CSV table of C-alpha atoms in Angstrom, one decimal:
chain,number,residue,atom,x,y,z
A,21,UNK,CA,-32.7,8.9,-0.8
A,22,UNK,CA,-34.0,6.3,-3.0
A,23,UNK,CA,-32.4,2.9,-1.9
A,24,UNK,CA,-33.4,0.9,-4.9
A,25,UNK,CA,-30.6,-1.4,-5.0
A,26,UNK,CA,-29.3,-2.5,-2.1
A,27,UNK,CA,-26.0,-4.6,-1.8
A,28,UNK,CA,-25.7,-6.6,1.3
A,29,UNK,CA,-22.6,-8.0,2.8
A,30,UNK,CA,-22.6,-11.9,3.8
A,31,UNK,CA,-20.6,-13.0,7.0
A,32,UNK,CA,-22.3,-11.0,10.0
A,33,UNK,CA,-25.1,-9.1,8.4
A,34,UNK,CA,-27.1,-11.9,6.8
A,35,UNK,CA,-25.2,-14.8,8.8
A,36,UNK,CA,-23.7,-16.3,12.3
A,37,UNK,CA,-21.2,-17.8,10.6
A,38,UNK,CA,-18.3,-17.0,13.1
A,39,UNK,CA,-18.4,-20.5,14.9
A,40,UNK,CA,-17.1,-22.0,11.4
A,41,UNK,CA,-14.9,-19.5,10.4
A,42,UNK,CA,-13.1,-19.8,13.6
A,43,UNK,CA,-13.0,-23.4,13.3
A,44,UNK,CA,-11.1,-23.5,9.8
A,45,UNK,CA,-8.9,-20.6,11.3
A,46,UNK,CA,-8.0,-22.6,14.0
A,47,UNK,CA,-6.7,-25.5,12.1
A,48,UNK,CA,-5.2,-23.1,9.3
A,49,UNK,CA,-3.5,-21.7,12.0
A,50,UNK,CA,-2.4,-25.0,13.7
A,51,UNK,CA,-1.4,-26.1,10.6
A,52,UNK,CA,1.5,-24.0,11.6
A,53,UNK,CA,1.7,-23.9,15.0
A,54,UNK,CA,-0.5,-21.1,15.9
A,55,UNK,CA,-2.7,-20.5,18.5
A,56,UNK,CA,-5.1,-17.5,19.1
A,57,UNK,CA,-7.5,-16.5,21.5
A,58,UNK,CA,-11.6,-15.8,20.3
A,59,UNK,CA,-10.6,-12.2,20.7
A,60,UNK,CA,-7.5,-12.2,18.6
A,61,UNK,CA,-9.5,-13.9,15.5
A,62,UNK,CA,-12.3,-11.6,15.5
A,63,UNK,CA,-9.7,-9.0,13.2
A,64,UNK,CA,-10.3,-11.8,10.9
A,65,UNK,CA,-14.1,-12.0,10.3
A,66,UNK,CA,-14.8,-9.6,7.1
A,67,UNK,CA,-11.5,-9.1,5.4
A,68,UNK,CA,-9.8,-11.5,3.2
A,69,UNK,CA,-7.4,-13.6,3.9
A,70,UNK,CA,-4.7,-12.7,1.8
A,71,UNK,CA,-4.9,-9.0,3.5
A,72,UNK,CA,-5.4,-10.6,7.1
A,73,UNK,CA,-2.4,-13.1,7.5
A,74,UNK,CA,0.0,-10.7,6.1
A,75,UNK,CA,-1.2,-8.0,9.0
A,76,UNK,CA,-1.5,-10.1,12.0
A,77,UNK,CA,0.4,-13.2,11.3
A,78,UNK,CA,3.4,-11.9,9.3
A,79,UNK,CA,2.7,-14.3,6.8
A,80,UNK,CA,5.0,-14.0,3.4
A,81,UNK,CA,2.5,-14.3,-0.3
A,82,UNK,CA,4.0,-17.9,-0.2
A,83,UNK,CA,3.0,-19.0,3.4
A,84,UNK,CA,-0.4,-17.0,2.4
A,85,UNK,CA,-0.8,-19.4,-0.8
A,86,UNK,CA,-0.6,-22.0,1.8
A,87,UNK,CA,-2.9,-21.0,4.7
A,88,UNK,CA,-5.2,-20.1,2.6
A,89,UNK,CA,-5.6,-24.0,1.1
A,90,UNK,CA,-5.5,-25.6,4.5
A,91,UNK,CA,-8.3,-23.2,5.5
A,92,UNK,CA,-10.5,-23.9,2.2
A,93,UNK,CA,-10.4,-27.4,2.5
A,94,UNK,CA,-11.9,-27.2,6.0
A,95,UNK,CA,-14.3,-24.5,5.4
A,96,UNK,CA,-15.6,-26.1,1.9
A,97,UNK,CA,-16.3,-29.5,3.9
A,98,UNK,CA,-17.0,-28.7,7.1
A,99,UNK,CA,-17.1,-24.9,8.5
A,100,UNK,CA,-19.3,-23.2,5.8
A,101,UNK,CA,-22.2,-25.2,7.5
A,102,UNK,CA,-21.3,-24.3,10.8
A,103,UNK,CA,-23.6,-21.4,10.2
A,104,UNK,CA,-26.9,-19.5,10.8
A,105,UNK,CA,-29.2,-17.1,9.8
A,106,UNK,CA,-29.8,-13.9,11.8
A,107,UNK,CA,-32.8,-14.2,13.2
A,108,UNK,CA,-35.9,-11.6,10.9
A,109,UNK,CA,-33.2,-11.5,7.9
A,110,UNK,CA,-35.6,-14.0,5.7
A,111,UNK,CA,-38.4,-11.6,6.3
A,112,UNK,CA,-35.9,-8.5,5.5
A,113,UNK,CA,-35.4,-9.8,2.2
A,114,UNK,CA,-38.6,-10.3,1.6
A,115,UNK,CA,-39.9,-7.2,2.7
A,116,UNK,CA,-37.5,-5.6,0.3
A,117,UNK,CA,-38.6,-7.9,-2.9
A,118,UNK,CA,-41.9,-6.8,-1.9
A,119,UNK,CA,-41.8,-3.3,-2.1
A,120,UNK,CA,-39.7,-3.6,-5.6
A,121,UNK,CA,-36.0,-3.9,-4.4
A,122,UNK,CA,-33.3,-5.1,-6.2
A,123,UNK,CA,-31.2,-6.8,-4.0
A,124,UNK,CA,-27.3,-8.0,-4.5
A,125,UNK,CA,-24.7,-10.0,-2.7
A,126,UNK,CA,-21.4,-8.2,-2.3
A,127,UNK,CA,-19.5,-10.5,0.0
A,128,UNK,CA,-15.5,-10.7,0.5
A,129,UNK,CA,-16.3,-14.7,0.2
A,130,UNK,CA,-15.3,-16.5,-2.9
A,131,UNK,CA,-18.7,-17.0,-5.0
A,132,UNK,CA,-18.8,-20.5,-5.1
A,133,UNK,CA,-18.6,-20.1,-0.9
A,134,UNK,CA,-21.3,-17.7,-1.2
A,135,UNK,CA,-23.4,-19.8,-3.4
A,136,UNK,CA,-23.4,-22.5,-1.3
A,137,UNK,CA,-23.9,-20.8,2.2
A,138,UNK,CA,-27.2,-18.5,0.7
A,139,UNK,CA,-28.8,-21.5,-1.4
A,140,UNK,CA,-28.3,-23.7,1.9
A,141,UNK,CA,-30.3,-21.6,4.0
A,142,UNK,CA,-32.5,-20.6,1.2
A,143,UNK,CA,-31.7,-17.2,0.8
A,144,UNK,CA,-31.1,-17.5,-2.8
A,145,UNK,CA,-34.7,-16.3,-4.3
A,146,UNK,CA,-34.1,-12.9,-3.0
A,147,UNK,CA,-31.1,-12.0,-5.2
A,148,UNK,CA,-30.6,-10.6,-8.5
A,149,UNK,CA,-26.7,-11.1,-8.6
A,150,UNK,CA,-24.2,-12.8,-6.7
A,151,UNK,CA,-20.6,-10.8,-5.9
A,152,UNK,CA,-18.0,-12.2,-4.4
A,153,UNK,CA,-14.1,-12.8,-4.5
A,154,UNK,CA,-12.3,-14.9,-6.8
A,155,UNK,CA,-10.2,-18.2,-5.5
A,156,UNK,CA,-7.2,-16.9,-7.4
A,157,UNK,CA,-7.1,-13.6,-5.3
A,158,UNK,CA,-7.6,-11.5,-8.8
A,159,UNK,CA,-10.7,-9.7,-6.9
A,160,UNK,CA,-10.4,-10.3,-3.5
A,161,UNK,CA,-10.5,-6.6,-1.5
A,162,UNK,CA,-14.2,-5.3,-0.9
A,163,UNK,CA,-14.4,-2.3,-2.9
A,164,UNK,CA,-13.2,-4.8,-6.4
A,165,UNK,CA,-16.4,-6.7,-5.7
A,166,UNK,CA,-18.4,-3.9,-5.2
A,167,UNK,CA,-17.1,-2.6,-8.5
A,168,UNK,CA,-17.2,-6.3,-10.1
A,169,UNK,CA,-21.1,-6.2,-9.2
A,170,UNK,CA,-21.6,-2.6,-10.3
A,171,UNK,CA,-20.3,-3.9,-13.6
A,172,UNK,CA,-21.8,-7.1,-13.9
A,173,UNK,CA,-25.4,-4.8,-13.2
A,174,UNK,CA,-25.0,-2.8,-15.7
A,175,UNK,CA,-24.7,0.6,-13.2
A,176,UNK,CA,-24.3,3.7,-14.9
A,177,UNK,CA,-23.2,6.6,-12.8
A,178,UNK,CA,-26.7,7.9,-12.1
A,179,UNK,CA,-27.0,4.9,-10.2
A,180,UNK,CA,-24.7,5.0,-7.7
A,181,UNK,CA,-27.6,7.9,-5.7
A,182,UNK,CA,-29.5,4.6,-5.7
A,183,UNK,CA,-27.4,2.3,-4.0
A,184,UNK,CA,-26.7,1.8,-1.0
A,185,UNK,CA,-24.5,-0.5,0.9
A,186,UNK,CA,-25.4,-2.6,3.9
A,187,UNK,CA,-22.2,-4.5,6.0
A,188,UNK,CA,-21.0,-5.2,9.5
A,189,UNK,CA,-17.1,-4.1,8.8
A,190,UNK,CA,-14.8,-1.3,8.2
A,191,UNK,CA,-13.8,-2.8,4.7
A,192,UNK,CA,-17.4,-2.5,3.7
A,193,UNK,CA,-17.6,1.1,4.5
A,194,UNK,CA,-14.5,1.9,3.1
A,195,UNK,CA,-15.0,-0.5,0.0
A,196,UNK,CA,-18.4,1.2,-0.6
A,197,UNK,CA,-17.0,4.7,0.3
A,198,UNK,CA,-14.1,3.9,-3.0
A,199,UNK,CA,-16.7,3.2,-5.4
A,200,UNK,CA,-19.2,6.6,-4.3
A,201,UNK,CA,-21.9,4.4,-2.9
A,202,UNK,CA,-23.4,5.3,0.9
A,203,UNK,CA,-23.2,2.6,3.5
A,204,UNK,CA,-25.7,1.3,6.4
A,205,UNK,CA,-23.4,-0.7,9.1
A,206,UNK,CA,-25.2,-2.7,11.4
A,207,UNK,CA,-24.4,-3.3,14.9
A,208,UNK,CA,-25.5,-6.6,15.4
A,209,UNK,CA,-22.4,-8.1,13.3
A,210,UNK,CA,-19.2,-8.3,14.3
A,211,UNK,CA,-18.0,-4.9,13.7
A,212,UNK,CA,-18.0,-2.3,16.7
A,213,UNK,CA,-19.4,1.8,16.6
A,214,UNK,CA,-16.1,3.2,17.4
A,215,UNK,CA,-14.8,1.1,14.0
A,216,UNK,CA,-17.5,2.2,12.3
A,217,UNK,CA,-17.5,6.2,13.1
A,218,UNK,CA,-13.7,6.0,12.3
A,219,UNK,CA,-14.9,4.7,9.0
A,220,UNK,CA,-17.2,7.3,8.3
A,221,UNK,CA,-20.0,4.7,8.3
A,222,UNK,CA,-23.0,7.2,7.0
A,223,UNK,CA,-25.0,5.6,8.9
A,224,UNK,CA,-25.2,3.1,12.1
A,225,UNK,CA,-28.3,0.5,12.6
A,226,UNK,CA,-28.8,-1.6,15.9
A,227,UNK,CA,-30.5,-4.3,14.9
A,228,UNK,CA,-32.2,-6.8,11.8
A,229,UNK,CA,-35.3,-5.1,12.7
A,230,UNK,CA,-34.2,-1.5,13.2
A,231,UNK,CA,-32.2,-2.1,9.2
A,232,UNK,CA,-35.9,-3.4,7.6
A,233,UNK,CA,-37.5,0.0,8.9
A,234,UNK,CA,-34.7,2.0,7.3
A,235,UNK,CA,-34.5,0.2,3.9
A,236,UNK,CA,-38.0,0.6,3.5
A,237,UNK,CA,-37.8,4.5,5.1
């Protein structure tokens, strides 16, 4: 296979950034009385919110409209940076640009999140487009950013052999999977193996420096 363009997920393939998320979750969910345990938020790391509230908090599209304010106004200010780098991701990237790699940002964030979070820790340089969710929920599921980035790219059909995905979720498989593309899920994020071979993950990487090898295989 010729990986030539290679779309990388955000949250928990490129970054740590579950100690901010949880955070902002935590007073969203105050906000109405809630409290969870570390384990019962970690359903929440990868998928939007608007999907995840409904599921595991019962939350009606108003009480959604809500949430989802309280938790931006935390995680703009304050969360976001609450954040790090996986440690041999910068030399990834690099790697990649290196060896002629076109590399794009397909991330369940909202853009101007993801802006912020990849220019902060520099990662910025390494990418020829940034994809990501809109605050108005008009793109917010994985496989309409995928699409949205395909588009914005310029992808014709006879591109899609050349692409392949790279995430730490089940809605990164299956987001890939809608739009035809293959999908690399990596272990070290917050996703599990048993979630990803339900999936149909095509194919499973341990670590940063196990996914370099492969990407340049």
């Amino acid at each position: 296979m010729n990986r030539q363009y290679i779309f990388f997920d955000l949250d928990g393939t490129l970054t740590d950034s579950q100690p901010g998320i949880y955070e902002s979750l935590r007073i969203m969910l105050n906000h109405f009385g809630i409290e969870k345990t570390d384990e019962e938020l970690k359903p929440f790391l990868g998928p939007a919110l608007w999907d995840s509230l409904p599921k595991y908090c019962g939350f009606t599209h108003e009480k959604c409209v809500e949430a989802v304010e309280v938790f931006r106004k935390h995680y703009f200010s304050t969360g976001i940076y609450n954040n790090s780098v996986y440690e041999g991701i910068p030399e990834v990237l690099e790697n990649l640009k290196a060896a002629g790699k076109n590399l794009v940002l397909a991330t369940g964030k909202p853009v101007e999140q993801a802006e912020i979070v990849i220019n902060h820790f520099g990662l910025g340089k390494y990418f020829d487009f940034i994809g990501g969710s809109t605050l108005d929920k008009s793109r917010s599921k994985k496989g309409q950013v995928i699409a949205y980035a395909m588009e914005q790219m310029k992808f014709t059909e006879t591109d899609r052999s050349k692409i392949i995905m790279v995430g730490d979720r089940d809605n990164d498989i299956n987001g890939a999977h809608e739009n035809g593309l293959e999908v690399a899920a990596v272990l070290y994020g917050y996703g599990s193996r048993p979630e990803f071979e339900k999936a149909g993950a095509d194919y499973i990487v341990d670590t940063v420096v196990a996914l370099g090898k492969f990407l340049l295989s």
